[in-house]
PDB file of N, CA, C and O in Angstrom:
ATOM      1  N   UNK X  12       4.907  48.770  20.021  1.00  0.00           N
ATOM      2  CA  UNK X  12       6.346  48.794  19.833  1.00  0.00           C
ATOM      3  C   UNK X  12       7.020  48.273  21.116  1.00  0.00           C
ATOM      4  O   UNK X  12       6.413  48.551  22.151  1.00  0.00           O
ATOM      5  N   UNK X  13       8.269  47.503  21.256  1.00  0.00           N
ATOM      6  CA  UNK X  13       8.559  46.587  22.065  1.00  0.00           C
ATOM      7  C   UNK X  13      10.074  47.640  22.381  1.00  0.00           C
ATOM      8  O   UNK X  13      10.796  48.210  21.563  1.00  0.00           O
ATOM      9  N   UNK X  14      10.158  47.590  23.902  1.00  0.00           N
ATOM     10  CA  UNK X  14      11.358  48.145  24.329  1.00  0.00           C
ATOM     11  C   UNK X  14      12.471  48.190  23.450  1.00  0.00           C
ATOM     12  O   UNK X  14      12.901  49.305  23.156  1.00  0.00           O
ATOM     13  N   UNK X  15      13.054  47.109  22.943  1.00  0.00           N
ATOM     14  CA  UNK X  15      13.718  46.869  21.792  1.00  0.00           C
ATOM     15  C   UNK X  15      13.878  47.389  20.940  1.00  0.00           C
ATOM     16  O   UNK X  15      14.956  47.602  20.384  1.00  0.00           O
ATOM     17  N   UNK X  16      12.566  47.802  20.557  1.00  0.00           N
ATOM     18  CA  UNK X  16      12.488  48.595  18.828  1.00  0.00           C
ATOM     19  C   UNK X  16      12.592  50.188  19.335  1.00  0.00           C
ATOM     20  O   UNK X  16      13.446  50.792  18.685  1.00  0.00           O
ATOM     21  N   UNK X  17      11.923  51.009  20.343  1.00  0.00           N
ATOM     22  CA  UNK X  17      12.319  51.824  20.572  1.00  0.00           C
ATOM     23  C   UNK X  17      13.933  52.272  21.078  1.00  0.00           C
ATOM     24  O   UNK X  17      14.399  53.354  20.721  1.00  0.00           O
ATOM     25  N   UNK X  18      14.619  51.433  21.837  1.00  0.00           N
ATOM     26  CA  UNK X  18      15.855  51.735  22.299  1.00  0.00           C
ATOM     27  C   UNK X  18      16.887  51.755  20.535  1.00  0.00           C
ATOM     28  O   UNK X  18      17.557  52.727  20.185  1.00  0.00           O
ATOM     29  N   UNK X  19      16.752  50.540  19.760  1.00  0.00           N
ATOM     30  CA  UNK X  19      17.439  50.478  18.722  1.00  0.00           C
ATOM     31  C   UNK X  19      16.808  51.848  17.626  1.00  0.00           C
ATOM     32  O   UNK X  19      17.649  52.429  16.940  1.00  0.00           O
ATOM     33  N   UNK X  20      15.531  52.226  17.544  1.00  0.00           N
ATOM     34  CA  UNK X  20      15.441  53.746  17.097  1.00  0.00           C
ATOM     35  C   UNK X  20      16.200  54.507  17.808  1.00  0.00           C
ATOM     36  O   UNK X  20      17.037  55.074  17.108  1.00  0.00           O
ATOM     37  N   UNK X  21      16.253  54.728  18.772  1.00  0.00           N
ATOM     38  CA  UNK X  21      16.968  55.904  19.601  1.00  0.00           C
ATOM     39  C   UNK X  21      17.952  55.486  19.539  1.00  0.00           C
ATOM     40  O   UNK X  21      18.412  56.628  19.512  1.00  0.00           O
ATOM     41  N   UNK X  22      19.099  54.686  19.465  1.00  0.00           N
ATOM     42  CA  UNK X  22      20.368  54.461  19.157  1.00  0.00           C
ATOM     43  C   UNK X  22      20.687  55.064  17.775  1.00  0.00           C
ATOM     44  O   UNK X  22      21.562  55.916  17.621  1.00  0.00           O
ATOM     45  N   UNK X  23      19.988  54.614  16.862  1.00  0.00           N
ATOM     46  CA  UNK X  23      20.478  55.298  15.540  1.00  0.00           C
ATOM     47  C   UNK X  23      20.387  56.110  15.531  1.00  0.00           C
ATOM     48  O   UNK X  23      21.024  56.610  14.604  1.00  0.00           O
ATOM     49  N   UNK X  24      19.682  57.044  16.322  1.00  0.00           N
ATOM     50  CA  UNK X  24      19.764  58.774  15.671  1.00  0.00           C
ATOM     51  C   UNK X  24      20.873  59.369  16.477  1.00  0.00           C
ATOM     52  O   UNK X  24      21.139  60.570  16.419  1.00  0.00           O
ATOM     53  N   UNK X  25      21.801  58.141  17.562  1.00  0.00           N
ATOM     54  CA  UNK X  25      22.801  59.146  18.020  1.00  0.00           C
ATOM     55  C   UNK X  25      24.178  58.931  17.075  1.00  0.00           C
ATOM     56  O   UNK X  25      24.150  58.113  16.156  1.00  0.00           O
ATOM     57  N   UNK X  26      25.447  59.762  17.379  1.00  0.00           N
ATOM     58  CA  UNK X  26      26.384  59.968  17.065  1.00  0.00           C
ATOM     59  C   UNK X  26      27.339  58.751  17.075  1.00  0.00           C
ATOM     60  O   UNK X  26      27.274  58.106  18.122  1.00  0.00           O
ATOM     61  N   UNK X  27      28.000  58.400  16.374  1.00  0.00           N
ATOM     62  CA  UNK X  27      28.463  56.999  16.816  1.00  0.00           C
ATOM     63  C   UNK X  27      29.246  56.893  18.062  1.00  0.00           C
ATOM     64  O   UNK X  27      29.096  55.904  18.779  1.00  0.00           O
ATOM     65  N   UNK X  28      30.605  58.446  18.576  1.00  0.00           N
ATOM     66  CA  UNK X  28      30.579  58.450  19.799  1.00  0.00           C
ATOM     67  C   UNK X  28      29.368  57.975  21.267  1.00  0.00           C
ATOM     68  O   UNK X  28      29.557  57.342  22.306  1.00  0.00           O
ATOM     69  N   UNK X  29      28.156  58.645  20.681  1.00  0.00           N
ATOM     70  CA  UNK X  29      27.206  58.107  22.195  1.00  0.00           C
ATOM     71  C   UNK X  29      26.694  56.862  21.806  1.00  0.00           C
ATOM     72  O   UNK X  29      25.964  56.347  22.653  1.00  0.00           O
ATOM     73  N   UNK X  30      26.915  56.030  20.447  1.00  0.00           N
ATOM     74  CA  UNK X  30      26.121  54.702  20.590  1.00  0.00           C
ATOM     75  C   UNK X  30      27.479  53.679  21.079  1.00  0.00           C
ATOM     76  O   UNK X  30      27.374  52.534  21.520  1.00  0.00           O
ATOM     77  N   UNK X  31      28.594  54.354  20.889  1.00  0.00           N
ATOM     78  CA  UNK X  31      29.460  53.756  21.797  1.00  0.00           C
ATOM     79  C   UNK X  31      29.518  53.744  23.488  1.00  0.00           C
ATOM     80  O   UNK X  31      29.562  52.655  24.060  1.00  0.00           O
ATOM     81  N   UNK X  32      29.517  54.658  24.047  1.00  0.00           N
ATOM     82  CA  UNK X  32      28.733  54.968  24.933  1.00  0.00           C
ATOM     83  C   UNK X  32      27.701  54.425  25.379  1.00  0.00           C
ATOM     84  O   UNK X  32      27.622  54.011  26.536  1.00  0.00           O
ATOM     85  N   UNK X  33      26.716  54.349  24.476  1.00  0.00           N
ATOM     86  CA  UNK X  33      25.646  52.730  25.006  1.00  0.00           C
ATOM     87  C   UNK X  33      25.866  51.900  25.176  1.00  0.00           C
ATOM     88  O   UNK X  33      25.626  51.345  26.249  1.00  0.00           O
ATOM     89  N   UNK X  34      26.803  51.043  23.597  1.00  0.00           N
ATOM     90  CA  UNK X  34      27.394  49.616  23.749  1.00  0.00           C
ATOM     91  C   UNK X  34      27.888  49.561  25.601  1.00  0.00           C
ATOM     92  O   UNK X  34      27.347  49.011  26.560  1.00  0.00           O
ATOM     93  N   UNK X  35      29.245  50.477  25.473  1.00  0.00           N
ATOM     94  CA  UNK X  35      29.945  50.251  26.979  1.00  0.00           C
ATOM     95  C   UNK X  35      28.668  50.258  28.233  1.00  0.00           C
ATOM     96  O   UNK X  35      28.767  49.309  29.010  1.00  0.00           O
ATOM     97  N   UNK X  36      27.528  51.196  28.493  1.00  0.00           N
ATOM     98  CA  UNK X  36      27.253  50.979  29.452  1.00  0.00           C
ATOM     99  C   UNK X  36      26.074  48.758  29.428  1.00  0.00           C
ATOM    100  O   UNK X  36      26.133  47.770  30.160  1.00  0.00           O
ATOM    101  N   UNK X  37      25.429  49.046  28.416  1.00  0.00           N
ATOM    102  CA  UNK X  37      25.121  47.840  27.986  1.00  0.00           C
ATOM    103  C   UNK X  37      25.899  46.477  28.396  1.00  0.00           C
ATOM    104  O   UNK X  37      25.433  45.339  28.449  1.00  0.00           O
ATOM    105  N   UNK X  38      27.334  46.957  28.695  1.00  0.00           N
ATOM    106  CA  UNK X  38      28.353  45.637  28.252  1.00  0.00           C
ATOM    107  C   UNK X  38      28.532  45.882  30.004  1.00  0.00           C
ATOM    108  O   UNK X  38      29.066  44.933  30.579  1.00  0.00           O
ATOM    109  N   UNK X  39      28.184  46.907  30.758  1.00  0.00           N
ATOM    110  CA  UNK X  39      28.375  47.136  32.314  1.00  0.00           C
ATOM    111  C   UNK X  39      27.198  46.516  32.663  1.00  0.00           C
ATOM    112  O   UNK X  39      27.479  45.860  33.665  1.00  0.00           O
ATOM    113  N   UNK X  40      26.027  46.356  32.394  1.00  0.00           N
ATOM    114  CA  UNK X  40      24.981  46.087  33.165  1.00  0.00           C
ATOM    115  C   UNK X  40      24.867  44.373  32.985  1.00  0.00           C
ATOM    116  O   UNK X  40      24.458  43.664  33.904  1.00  0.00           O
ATOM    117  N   UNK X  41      25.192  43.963  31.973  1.00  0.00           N
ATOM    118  CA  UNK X  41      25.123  42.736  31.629  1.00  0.00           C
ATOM    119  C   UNK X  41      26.323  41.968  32.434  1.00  0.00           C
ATOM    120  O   UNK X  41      26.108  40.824  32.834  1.00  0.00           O
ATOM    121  N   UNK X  42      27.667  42.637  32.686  1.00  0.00           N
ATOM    122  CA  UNK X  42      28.625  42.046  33.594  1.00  0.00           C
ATOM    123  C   UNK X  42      27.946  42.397  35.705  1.00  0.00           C
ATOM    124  O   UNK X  42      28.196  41.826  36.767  1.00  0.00           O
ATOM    125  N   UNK X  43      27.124  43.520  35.341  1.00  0.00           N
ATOM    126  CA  UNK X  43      26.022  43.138  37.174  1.00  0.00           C
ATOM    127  C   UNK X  43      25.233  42.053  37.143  1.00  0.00           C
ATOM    128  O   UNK X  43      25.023  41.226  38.031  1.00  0.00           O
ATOM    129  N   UNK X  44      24.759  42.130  35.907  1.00  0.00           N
ATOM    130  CA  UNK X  44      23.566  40.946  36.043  1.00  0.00           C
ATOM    131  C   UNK X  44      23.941  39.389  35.805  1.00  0.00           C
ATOM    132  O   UNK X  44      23.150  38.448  35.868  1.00  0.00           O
ATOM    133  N   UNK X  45      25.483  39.322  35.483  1.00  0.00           N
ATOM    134  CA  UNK X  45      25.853  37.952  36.090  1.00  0.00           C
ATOM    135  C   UNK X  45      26.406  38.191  37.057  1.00  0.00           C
ATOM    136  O   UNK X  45      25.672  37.575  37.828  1.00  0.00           O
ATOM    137  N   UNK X  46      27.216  38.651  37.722  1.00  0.00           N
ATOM    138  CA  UNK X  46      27.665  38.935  39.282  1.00  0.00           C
ATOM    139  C   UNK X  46      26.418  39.061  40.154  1.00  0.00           C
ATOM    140  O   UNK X  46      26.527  38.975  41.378  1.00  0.00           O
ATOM    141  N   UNK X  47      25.258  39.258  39.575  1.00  0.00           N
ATOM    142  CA  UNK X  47      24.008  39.152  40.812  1.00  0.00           C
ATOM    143  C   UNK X  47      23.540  38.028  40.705  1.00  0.00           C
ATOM    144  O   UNK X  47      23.199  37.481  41.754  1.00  0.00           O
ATOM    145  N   UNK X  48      23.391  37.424  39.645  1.00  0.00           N
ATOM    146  CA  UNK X  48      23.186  35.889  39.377  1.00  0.00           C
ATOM    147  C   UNK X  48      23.894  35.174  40.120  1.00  0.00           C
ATOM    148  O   UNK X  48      23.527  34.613  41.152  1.00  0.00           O
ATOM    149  N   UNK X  49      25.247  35.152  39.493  1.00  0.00           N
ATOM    150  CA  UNK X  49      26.028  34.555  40.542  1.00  0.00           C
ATOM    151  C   UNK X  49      25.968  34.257  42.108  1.00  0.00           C
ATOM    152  O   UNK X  49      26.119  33.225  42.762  1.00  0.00           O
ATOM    153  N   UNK X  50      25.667  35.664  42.463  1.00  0.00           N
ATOM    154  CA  UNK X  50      26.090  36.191  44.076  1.00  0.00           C
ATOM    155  C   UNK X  50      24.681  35.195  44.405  1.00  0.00           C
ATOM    156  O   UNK X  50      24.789  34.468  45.393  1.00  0.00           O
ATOM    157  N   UNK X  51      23.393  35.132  43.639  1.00  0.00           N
ATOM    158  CA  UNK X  51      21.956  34.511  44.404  1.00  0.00           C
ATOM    159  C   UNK X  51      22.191  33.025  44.167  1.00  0.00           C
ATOM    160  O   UNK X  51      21.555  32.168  44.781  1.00  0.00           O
ATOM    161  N   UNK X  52      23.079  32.757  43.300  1.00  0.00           N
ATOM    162  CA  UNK X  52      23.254  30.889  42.699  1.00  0.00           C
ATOM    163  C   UNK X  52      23.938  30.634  43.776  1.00  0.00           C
ATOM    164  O   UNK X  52      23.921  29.487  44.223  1.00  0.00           O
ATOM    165  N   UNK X  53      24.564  31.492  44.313  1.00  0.00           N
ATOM    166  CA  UNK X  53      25.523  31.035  45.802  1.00  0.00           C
ATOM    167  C   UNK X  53      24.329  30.748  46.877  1.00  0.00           C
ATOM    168  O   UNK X  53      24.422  29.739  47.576  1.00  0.00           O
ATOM    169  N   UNK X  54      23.415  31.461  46.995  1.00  0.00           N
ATOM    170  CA  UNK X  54      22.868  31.008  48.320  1.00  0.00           C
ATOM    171  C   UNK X  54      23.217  32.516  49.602  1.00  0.00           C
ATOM    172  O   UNK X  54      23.695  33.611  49.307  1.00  0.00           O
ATOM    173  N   UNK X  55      22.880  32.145  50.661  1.00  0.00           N
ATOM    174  CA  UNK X  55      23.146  32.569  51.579  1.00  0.00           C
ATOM    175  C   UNK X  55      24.425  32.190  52.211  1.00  0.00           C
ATOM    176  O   UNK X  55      24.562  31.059  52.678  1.00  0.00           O
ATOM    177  N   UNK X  56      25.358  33.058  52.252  1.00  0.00           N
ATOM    178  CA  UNK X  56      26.431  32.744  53.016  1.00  0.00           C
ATOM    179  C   UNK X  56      25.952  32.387  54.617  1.00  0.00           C
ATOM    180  O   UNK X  56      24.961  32.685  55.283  1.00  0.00           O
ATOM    181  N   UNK X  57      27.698  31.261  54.982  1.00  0.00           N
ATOM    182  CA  UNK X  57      27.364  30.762  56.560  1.00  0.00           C
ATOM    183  C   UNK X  57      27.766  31.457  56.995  1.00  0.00           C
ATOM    184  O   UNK X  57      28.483  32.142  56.266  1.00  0.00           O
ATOM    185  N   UNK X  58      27.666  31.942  58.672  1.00  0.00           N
ATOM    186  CA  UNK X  58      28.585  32.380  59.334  1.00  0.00           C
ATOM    187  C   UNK X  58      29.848  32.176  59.449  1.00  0.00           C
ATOM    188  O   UNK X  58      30.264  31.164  58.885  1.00  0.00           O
ATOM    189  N   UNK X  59      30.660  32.875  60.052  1.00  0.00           N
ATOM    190  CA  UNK X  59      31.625  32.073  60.579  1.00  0.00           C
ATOM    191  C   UNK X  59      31.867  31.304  61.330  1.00  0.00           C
ATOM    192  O   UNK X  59      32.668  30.376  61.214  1.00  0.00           O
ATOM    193  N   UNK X  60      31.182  31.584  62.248  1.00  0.00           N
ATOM    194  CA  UNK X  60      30.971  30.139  63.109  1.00  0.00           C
ATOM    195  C   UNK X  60      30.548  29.179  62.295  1.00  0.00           C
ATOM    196  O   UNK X  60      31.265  28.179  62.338  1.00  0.00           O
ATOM    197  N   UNK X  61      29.396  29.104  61.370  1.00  0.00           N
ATOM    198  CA  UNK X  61      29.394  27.762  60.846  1.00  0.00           C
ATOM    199  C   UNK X  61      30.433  26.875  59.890  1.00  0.00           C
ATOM    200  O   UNK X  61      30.505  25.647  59.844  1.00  0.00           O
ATOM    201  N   UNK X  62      31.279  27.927  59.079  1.00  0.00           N
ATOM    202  CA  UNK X  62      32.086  27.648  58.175  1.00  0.00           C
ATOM    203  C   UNK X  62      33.426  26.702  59.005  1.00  0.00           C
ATOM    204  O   UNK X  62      34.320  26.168  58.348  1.00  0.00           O
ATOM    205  N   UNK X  63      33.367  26.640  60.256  1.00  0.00           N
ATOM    206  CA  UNK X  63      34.362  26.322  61.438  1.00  0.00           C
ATOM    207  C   UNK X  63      33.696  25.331  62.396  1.00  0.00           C
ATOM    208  O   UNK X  63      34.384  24.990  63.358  1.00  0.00           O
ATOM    209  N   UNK X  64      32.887  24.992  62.324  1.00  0.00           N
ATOM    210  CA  UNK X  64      32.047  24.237  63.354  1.00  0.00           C
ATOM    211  C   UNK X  64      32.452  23.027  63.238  1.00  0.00           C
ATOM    212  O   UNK X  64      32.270  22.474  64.322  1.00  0.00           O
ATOM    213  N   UNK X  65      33.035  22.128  62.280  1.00  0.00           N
ATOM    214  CA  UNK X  65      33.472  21.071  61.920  1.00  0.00           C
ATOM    215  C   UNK X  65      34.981  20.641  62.295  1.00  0.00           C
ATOM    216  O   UNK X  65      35.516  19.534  62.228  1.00  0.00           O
ATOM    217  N   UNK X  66      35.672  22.348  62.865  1.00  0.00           N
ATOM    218  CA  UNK X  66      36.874  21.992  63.463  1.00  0.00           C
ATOM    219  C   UNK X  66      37.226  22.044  64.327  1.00  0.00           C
ATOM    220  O   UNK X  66      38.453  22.034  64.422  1.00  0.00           O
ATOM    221  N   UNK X  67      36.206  22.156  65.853  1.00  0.00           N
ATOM    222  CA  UNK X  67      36.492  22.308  67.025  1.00  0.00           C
ATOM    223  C   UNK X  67      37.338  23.769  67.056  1.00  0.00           C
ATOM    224  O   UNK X  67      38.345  23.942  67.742  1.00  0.00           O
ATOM    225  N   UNK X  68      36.735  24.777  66.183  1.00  0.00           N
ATOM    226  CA  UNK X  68      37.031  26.100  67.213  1.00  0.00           C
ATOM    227  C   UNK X  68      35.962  26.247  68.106  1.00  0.00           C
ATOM    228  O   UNK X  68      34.831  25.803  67.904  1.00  0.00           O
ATOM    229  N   UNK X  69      36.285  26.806  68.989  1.00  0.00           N
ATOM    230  CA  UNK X  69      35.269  27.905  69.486  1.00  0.00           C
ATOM    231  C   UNK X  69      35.625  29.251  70.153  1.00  0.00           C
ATOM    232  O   UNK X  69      36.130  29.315  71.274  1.00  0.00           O
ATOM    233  N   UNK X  70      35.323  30.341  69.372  1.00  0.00           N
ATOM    234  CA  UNK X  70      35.501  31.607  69.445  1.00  0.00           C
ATOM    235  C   UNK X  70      34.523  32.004  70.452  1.00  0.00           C
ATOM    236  O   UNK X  70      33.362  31.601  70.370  1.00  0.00           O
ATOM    237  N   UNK X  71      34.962  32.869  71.521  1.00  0.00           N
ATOM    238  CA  UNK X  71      34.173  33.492  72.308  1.00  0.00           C
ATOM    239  C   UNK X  71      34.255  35.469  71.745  1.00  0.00           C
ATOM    240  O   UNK X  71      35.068  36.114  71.084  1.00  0.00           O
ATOM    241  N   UNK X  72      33.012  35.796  72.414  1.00  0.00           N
ATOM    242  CA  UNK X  72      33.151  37.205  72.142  1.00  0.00           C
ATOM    243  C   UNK X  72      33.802  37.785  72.979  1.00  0.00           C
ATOM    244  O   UNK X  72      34.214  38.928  72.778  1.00  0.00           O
ATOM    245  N   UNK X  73      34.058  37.052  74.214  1.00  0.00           N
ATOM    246  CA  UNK X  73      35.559  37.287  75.177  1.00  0.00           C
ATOM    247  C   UNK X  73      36.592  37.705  74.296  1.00  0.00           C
ATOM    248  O   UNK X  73      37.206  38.764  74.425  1.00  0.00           O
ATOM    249  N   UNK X  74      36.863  36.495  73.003  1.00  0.00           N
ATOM    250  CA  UNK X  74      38.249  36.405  72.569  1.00  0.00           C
ATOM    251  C   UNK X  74      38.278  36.972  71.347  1.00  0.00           C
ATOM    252  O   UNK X  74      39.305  36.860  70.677  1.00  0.00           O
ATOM    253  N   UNK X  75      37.067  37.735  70.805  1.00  0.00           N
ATOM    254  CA  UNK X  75      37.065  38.700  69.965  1.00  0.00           C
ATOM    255  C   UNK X  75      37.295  40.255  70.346  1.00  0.00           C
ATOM    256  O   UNK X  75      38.029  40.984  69.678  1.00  0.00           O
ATOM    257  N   UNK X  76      36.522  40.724  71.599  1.00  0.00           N
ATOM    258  CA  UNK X  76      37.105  41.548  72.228  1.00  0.00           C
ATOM    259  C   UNK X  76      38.616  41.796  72.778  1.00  0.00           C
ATOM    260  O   UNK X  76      39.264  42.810  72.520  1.00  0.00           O
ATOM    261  N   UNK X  77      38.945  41.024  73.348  1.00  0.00           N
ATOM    262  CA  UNK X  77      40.579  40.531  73.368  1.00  0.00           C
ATOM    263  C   UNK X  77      41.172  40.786  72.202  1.00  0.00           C
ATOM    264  O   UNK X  77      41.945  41.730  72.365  1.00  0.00           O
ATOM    265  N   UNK X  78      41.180  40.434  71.204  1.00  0.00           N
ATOM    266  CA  UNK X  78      42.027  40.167  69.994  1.00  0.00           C
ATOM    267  C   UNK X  78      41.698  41.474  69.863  1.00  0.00           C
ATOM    268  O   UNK X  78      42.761  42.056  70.077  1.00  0.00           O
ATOM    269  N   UNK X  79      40.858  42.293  69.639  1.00  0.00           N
ATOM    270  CA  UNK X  79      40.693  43.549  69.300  1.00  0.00           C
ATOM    271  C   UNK X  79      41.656  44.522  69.640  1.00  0.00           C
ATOM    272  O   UNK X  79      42.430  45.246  69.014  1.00  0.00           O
ATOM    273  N   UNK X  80      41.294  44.261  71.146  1.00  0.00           N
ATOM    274  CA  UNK X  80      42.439  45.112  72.571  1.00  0.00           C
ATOM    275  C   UNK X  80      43.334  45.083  72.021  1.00  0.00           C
ATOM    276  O   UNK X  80      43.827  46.175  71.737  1.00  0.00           O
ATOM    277  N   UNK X  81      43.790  44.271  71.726  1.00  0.00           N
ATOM    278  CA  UNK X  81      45.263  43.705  71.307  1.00  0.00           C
ATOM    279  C   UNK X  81      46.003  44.505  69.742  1.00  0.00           C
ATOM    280  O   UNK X  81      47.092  45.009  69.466  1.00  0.00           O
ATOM    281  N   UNK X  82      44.612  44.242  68.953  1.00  0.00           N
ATOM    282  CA  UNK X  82      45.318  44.661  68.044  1.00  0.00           C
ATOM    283  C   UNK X  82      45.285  46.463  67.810  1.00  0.00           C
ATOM    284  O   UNK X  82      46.161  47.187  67.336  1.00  0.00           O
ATOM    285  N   UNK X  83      44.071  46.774  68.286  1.00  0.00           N
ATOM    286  CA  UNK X  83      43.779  48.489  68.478  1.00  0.00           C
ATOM    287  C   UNK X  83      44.346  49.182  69.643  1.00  0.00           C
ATOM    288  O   UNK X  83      44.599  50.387  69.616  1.00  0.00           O
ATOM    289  N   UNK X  84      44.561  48.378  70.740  1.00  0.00           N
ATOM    290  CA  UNK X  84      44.686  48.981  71.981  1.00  0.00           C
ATOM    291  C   UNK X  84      45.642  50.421  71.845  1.00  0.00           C
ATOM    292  O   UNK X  84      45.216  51.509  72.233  1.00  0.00           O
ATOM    293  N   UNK X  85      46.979  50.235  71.238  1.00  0.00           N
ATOM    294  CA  UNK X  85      48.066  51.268  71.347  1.00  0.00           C
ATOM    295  C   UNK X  85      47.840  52.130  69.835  1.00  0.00           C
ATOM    296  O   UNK X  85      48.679  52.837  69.276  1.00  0.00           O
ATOM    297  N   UNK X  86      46.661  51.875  69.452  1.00  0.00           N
ATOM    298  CA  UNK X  86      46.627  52.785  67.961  1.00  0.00           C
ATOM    299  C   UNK X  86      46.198  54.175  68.566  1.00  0.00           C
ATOM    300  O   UNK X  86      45.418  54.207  69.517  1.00  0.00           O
ATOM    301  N   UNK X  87      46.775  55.467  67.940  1.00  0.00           N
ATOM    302  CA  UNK X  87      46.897  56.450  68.198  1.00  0.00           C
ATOM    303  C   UNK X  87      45.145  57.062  67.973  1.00  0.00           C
ATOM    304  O   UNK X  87      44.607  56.920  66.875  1.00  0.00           O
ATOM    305  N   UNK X  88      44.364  57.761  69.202  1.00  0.00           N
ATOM    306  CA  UNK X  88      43.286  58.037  68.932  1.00  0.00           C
ATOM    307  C   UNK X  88      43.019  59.756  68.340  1.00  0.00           C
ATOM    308  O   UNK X  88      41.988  60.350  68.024  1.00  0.00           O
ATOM    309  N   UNK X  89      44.392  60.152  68.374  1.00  0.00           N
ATOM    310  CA  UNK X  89      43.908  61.355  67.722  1.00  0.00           C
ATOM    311  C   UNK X  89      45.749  61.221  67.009  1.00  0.00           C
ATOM    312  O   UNK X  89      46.699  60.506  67.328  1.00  0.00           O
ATOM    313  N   UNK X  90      45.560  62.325  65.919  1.00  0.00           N
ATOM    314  CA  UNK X  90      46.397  62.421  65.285  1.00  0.00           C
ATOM    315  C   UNK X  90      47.104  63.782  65.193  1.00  0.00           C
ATOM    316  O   UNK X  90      46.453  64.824  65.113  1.00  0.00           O
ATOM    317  N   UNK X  91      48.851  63.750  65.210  1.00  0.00           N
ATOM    318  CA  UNK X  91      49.120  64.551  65.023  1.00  0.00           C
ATOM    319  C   UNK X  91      49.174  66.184  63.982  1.00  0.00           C
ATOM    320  O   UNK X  91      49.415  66.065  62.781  1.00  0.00           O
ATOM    321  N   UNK X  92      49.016  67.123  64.374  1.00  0.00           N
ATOM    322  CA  UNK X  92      48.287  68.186  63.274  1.00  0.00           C
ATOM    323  C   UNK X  92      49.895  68.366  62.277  1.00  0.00           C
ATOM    324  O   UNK X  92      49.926  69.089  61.282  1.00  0.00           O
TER     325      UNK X  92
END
């Protein structure tokens, strides 16, 4: 007996509430398994540096630290009770 034939037995003996309940999770796994498809048909994402390399940036970790300072520096490290 083939996965198939057992899952579609065990569907019929439920309630039509839980074979609804199947349909929906069924109709969830099949919308992961093209979003994982997808996500591997993409490849490996570039860095950022590489996605930019073609435009004469160049980011230092100087100027990531910096920008940081900048943007966290005056954020409150504890909070009022």
């Amino acid at each position: 007996m083939t996965i198939e034939q057992v899952v579609l037995e065990n569907i019929r003996d439920l309630p039509t509430e839980k074979q609804q309940q199947v349909l929906d999770f069924v109709t969830f796994l099949k919308q992961q398994t093209t979003i994982n498809l997808q996500s591997s048909s993409q490849g490996s994402r570039k860095s950022y540096k590489g996605m930019w390399a073609d435009l004469g940036i160049n980011i230092t970790d100087e100027d990531i630290t910096a920008a940081r300072q900048e943007m966290w520096g005056n954020f409150p490290r504890e909070f009022p009770s």
